[in-house]
Short mmCIF file of C-alpha atoms in Angstrom, two decimals:
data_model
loop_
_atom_site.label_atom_id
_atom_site.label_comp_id
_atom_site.label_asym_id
_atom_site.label_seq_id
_atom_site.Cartn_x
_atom_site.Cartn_y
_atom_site.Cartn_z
CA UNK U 1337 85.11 142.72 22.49
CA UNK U 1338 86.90 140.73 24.77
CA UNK U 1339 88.70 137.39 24.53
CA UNK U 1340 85.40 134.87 25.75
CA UNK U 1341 85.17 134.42 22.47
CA UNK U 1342 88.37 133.46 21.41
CA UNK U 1343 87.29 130.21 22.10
CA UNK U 1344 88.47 127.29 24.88
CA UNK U 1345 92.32 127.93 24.06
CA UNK U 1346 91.48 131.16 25.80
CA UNK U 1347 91.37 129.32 28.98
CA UNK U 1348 94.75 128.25 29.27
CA UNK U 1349 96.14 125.04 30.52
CA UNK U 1350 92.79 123.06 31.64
CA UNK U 1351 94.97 119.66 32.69
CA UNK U 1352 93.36 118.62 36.30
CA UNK U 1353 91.08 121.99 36.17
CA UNK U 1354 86.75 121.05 36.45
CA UNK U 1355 85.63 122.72 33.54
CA UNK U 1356 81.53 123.43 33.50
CA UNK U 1357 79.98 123.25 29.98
CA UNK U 1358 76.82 123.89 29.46
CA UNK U 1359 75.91 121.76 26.88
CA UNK U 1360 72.16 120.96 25.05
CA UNK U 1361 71.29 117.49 25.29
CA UNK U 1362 67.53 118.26 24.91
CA UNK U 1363 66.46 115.21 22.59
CA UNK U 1364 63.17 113.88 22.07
CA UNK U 1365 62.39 110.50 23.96
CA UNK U 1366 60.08 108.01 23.71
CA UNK U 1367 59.76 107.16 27.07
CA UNK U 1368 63.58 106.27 27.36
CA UNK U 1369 64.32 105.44 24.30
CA UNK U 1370 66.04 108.48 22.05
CA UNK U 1371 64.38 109.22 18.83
CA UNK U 1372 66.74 111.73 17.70
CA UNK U 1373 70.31 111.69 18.64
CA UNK U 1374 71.64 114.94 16.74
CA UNK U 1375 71.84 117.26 19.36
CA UNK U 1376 73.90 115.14 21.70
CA UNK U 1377 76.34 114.17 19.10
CA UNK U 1378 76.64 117.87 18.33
CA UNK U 1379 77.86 118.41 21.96
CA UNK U 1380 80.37 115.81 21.56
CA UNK U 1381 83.42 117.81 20.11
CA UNK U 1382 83.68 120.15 22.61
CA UNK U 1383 82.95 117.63 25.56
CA UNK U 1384 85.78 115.63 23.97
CA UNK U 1385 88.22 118.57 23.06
CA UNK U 1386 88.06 119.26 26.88
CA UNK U 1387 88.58 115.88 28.06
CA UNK U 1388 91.48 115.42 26.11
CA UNK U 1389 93.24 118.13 27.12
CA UNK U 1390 92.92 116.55 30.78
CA UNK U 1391 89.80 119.05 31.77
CA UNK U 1392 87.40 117.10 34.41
CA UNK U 1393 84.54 117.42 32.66
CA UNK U 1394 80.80 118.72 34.31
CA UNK U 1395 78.26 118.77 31.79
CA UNK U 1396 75.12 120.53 32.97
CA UNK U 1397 72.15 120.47 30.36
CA UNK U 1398 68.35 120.40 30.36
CA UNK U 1399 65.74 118.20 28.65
CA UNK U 1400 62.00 119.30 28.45
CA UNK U 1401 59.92 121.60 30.81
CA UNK U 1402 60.08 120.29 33.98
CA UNK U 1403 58.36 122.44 37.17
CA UNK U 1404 61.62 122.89 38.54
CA UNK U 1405 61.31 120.69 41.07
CA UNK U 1406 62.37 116.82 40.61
CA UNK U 1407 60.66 114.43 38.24
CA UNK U 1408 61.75 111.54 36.52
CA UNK U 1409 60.04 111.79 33.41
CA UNK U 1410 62.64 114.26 32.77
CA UNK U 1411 65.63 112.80 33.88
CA UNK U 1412 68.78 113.26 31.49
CA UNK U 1413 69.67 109.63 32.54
CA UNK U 1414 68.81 107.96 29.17
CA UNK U 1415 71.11 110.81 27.52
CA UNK U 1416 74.09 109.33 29.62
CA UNK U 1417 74.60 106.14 27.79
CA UNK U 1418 74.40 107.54 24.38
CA UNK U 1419 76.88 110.10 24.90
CA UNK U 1420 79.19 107.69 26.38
CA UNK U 1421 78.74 105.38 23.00
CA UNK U 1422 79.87 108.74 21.15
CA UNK U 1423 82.86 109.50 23.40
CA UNK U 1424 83.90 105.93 23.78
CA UNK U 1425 84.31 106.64 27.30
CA UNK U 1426 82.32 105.65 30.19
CA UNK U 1427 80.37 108.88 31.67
CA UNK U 1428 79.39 109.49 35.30
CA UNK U 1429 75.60 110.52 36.07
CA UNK U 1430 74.92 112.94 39.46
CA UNK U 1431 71.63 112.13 40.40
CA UNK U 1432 71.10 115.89 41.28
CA UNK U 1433 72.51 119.34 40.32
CA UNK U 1434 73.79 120.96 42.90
CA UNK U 1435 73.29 118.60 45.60
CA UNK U 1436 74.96 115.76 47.62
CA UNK U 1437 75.25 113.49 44.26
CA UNK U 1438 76.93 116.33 41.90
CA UNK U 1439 79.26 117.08 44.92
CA UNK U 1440 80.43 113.68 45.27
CA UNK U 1441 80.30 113.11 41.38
CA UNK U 1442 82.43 115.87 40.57
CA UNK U 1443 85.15 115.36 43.55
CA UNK U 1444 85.59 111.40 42.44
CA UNK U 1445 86.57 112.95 38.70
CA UNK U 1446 89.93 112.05 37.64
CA UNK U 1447 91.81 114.21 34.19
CA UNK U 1448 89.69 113.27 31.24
CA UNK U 1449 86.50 111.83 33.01
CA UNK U 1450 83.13 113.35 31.64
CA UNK U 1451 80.04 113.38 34.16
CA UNK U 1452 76.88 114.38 33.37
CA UNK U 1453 74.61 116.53 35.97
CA UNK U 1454 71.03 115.59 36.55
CA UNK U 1455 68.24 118.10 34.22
CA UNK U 1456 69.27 121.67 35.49
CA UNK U 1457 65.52 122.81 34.85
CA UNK U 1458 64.92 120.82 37.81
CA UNK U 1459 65.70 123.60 39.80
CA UNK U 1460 63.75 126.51 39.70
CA UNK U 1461 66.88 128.62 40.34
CA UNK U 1462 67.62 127.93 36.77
CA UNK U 1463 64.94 129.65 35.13
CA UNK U 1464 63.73 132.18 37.56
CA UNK U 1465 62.98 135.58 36.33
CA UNK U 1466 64.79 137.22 40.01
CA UNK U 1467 68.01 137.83 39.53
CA UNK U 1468 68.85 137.04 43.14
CA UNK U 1469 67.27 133.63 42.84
CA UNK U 1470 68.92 132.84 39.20
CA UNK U 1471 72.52 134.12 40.93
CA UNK U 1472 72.24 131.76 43.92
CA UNK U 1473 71.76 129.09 41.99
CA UNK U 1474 74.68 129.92 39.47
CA UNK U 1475 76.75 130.59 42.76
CA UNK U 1476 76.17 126.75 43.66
CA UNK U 1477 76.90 125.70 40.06
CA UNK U 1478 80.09 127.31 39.77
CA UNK U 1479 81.25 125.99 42.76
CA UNK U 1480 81.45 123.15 40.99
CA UNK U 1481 83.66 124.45 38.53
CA UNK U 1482 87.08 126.27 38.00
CA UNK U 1483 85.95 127.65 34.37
CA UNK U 1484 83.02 127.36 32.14
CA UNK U 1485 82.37 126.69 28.67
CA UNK U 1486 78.83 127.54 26.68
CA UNK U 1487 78.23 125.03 23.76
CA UNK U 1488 74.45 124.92 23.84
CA UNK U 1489 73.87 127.09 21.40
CA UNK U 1490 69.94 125.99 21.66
CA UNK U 1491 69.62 127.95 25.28
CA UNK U 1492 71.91 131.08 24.22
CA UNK U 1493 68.80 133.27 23.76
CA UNK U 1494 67.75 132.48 27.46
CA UNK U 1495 68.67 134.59 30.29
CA UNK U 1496 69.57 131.57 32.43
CA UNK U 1497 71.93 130.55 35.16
CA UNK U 1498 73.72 127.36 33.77
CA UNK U 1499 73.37 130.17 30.35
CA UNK U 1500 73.94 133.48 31.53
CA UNK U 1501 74.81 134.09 35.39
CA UNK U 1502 77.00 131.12 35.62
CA UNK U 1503 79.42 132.88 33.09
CA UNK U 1504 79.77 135.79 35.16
CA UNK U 1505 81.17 133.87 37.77
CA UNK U 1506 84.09 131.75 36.48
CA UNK U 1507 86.51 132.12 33.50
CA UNK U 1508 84.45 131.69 30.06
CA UNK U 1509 84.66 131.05 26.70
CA UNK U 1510 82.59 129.79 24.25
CA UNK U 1511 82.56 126.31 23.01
CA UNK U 1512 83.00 125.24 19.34
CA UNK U 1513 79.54 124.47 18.93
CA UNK U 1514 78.31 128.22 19.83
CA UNK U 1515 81.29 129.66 17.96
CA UNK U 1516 80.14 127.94 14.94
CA UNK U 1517 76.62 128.71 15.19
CA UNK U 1518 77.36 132.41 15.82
CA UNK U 1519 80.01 132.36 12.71
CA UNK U 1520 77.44 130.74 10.50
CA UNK U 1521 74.78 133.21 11.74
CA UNK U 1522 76.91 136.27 10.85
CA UNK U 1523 77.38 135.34 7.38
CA UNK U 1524 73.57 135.20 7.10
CA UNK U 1525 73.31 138.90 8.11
CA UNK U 1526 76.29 140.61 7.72
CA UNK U 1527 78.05 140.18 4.08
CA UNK U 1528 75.87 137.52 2.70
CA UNK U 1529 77.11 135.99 -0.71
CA UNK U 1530 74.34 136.85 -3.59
CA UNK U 1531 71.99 135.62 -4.48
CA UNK U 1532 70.64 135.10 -0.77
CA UNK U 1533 67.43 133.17 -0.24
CA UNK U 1534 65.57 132.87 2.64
CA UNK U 1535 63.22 129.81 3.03
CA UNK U 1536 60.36 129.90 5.66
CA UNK U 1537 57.49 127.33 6.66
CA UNK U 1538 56.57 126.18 9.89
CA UNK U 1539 53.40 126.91 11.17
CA UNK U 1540 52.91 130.49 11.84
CA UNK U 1541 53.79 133.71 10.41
CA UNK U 1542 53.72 135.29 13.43
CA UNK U 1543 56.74 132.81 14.49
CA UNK U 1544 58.74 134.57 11.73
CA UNK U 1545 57.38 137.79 11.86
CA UNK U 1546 60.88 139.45 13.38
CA UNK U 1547 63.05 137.31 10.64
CA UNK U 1548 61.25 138.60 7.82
CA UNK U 1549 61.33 142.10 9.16
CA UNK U 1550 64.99 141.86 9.63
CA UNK U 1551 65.49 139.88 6.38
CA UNK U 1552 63.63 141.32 3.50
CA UNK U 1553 65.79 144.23 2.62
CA UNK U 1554 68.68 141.71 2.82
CA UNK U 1555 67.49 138.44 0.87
CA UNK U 1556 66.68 138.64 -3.02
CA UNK U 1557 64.10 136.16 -2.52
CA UNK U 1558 61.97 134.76 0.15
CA UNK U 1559 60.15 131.43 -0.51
CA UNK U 1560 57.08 130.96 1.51
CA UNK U 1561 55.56 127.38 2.77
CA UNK U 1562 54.37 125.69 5.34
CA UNK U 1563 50.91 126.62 7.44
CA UNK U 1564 52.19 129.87 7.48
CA UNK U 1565 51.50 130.77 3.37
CA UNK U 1566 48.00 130.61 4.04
CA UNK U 1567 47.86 133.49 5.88
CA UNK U 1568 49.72 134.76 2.71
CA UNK U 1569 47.19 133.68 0.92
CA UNK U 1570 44.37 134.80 2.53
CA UNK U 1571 45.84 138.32 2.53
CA UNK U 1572 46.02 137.86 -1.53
CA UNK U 1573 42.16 137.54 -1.25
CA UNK U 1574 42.13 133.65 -1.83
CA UNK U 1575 40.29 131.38 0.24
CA UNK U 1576 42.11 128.47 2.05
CA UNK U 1577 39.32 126.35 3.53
CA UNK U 1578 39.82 125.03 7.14
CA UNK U 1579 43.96 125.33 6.46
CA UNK U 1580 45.46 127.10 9.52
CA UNK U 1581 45.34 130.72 9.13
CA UNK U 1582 46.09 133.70 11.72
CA UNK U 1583 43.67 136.25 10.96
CA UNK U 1584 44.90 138.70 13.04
CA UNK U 1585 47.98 138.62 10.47
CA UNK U 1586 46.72 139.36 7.10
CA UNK U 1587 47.35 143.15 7.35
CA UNK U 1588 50.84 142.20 8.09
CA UNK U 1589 51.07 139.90 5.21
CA UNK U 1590 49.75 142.14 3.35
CA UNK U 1591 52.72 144.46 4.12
CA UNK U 1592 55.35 142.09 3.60
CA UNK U 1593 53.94 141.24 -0.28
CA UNK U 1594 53.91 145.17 -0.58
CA UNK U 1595 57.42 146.32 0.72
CA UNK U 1596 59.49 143.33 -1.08
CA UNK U 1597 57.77 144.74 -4.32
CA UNK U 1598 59.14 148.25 -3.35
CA UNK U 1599 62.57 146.73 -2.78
CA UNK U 1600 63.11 144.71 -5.58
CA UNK U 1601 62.77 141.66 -3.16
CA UNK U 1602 60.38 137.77 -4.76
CA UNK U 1603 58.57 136.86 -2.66
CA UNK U 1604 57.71 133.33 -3.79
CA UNK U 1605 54.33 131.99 -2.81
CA UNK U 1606 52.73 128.16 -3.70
CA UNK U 1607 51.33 127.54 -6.80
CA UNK U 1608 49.21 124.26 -5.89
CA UNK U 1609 48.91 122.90 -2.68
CA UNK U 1610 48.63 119.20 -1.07
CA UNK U 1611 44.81 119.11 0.71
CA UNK U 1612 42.94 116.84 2.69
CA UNK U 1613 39.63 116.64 4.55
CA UNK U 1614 41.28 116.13 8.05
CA UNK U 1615 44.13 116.28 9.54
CA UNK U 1616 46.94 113.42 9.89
CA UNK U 1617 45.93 110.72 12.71
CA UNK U 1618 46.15 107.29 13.14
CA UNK U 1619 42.56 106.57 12.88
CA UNK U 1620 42.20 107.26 9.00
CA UNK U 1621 44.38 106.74 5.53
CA UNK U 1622 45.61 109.98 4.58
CA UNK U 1623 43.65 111.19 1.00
CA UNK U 1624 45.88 113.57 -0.50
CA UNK U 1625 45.20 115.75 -3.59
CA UNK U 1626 46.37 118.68 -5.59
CA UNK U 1627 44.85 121.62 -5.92
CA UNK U 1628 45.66 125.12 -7.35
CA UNK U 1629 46.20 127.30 -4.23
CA UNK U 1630 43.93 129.72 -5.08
CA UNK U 1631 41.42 126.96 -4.96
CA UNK U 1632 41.26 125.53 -1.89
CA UNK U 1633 38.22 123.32 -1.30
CA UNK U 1634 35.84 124.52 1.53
CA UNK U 1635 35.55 121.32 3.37
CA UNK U 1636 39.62 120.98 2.84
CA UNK U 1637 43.05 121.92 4.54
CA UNK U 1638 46.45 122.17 3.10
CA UNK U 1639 49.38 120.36 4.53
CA UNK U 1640 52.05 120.36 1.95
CA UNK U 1641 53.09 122.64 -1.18
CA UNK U 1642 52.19 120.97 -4.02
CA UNK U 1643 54.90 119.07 -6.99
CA UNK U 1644 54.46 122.70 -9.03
CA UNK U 1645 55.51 124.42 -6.44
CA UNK U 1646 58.41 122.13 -4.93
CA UNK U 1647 59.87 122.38 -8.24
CA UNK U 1648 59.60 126.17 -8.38
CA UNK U 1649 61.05 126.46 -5.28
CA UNK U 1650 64.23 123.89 -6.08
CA UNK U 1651 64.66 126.14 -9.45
CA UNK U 1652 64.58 129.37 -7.09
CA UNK U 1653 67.62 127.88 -5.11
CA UNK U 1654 69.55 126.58 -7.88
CA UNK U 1655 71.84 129.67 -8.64
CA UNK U 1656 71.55 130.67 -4.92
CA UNK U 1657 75.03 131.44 -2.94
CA UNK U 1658 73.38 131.45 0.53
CA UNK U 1659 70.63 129.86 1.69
CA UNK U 1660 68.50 129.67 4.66
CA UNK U 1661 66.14 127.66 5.57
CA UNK U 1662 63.57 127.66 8.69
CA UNK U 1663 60.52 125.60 8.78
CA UNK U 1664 59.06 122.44 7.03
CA UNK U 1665 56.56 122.54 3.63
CA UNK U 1666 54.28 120.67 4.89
CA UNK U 1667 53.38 117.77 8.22
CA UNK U 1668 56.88 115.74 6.83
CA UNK U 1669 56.06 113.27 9.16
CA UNK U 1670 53.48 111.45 7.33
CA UNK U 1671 54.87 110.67 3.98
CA UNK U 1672 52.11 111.31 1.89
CA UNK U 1673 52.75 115.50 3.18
CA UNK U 1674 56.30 115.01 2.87
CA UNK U 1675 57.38 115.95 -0.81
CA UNK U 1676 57.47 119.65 -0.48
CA UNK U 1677 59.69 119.24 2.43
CA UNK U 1678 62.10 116.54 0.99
CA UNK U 1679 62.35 118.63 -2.25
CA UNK U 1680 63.69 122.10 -0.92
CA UNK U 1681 66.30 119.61 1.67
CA UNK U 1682 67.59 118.10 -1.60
CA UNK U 1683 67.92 121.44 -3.60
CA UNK U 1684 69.98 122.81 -0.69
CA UNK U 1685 72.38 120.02 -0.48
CA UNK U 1686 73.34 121.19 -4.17
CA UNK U 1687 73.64 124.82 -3.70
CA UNK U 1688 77.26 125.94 -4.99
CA UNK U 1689 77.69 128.20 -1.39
CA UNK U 1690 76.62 128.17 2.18
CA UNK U 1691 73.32 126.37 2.79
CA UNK U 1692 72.09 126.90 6.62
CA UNK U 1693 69.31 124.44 8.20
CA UNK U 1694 67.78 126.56 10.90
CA UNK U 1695 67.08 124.12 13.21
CA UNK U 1696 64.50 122.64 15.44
CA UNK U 1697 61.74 121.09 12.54
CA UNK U 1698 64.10 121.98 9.67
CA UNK U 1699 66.44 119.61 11.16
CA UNK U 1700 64.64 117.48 12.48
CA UNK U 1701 63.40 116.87 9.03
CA UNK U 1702 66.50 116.84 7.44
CA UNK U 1703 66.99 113.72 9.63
CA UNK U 1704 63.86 112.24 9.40
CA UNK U 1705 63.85 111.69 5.23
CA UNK U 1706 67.24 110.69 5.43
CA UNK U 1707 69.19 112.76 4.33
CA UNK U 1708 72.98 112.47 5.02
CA UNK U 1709 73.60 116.00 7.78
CA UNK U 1710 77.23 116.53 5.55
CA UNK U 1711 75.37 117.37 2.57
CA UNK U 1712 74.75 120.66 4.25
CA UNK U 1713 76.81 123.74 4.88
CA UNK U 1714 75.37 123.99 8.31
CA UNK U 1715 72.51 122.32 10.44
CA UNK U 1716 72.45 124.74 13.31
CA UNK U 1717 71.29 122.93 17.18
CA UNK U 1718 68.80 125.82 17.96
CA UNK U 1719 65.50 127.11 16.16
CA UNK U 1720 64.95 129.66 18.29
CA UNK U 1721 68.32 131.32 19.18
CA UNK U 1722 68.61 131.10 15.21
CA UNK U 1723 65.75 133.33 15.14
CA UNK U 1724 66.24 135.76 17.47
CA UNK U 1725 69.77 136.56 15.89
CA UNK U 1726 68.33 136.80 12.27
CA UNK U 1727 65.98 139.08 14.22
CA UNK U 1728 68.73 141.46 15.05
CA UNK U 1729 68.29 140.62 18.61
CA UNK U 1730 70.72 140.57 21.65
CA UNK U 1731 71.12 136.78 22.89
CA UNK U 1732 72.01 137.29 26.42
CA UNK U 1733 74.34 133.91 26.28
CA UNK U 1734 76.29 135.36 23.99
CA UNK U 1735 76.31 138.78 24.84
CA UNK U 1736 78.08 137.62 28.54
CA UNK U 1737 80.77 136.51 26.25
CA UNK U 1738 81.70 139.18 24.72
CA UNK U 1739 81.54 141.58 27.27
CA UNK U 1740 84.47 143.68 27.56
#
């Protein structure tokens, strides 16, 4: 392994050096308002860690799924302000990414300053699958730049250039962010502290089909919500009404329930389940009532684990050393679907041990029913790179690190 991931000391003296970091500022806006700052104040540390040692600052990030081409519903502008507030610094803007704008931007950058380059998905260079058109983008990005740093640990899984080629070109090293995440992340899958518990919702199983895989001859218990436990369900010969359910998945389900029998491994399904007729919308109150979740109503769909099984699930993670946790209960959102959700944050801010929030909805969550982010052992920035490496897979912008 080489020394990339030894972290930004690695790159020496950065005084008067431009310094690229490729940072994830992808927040959700309402039009151009923020609505959930966390990821930007995540990318702050670094950011400042480099401007204080005297680095000129270039942070290139993304926001959304733009065409790569320009439009302004994407622009990172609104991000600007906001992460000037954090630093306490004002923070230039390049209207563009590789253009006229960044050029001028980055040359007017004095030891300390922090710009920000425009949304690098505006490019399609950035996410091209052709090597040669990903590389002649990165060439133009790291012309910008003397060294690069990767702290967005939410784009690490993605073969991209302001990811992956641009850290082939210039000096790298990760930032703290990423080293963090990819500590944490270790811990998880390596020499976890017993008893381990995985906790899964979200939507799908077949979102979390590689995790479980990867994870149920390490965990001593898995605990099940979300939509995805009524695929478990299903698979256990119940009937779940109009409640999402993947067909096509029951035979795996069925495996799951069968091999964490063989290897000692709970697997912890609901008890009783939160129903309604219809699905949360602004046209109607919300009805909700508990049922048994092996009786499901017909005409009904379930959209939270019920108080029976919250409290199961909170006395499952009491003794537990490491936790983590991937995927909301239930639709948190609307507070009368929110319970199951709120109940498993508040049993892992009282495990004795590391407690990991796997990102994207978990976090977002975690957030949303106020709960204060230090409680936590870890809220990682990334759902899906968290994945992938509790799959056991290669993320290619970490791999380029730690190439020899």
């Amino acid at each position: 392994m080489s020394d990339h991931t030894a972290g930004i000391a690695s790159l020496g003296d950065l005084k008067g050096k431009r310094v690229l970091v490729r940072s994830d500022l992808n927040v959700p806006l309402d039009g151009t308002t923020i609505t959930d700052d966390g990821r930007i104040r995540a990318s702050v540390p670094t950011i400042k860690e480099l401007s204080d040692a005297g680095a000129r600052v270039v942070v290139t990030a993304h926001l959304g799924r733009p065409k790569g081409e320009p439009d302004p519903a994407y622009s990172l502008e609104p991000v600007v302000g906001r992460l000037s507030e954090l630093l306490g610094r004002p923070v230039a803007f390049a209207t563009d990414t590789v253009g006229a704008s960044a050029t001028e931007t980055v040359a007017g950058l004095q030891d300390g300053d922090v710009a920000v380059l425009e949304n690098v998905r505006l490019n399609d260079g950035e996410t091209s699958k052709d090597d040669e058109v990903r590389g002649a983008f990165a060439d133009q990005l790291a012309q910008l730049a003397d060294a690069f740093v990767s702290d967005g640990f939410g784009v690490v899984h993605r073969k991209q250039a302001s990811v992956y080629d641009v850290a082939l070109r210039l000096p790298s090293a990760m930032g703290g962010l990423v080293a963090a995440e990819v500590d944490v992340l270790r811990r998880l899958t390596e020499h976890p502290e017993r008893p381990y518990v995985v906790v899964l919702g979200g939507s799908k199983v077949s979102d979390k089909l590689g995790v479980i895989d990867n994870l149920i001859d390490k965990a001593d218990k898995l605990l099940i919500g979300g939509g995805m436990v009524f695929t478990f369900l299903k698979a256990q010969g119940h009937e779940v009404g109009k409640s999402l359910l993947e067909a096509d998945q029951l035979d795996t389900c069925t495996r799951y329930l069968a091999e964490a029998a063989d290897r000692g491994v709970e697997i912890l399904l609901p008890t009783d389940i939160v129903v309604d007729t219809a699905f949360p919308s602004g046209d109607r109150e919300p009805e909700p009532r508990v049922v048994p979740a092996s009786e499901i109503p017909s005409d009904a769909l379930g959209l939270d684990i019920g108080p029976e099984s919250a409290a199961a699930f909170a006395a499952a993670l009491a003794d537990a050393r490491t936790v983590f946790w991937n995927g909301p209960m239930g639709v948190f959102e609307v507070d009368a679907f929110a319970d199951g959700t709120r109940a498993v944050a508040q049993a892992l801010t009282e495990v004795d041990g590391l407690s990991v929030v796997g990102g994207g909805d978990s976090a977002a969550a975690v957030r949303t029913l106020g709960f204060d982010e230090a409680a936590f052992g870890h809220i990682s920035t990334g759902g899906g790179a968290s994945l992938e490496f509790l799959e056991g897979k290669e993320l290619p912008g970490i791999a380029v690190l730690e190439r020899d």
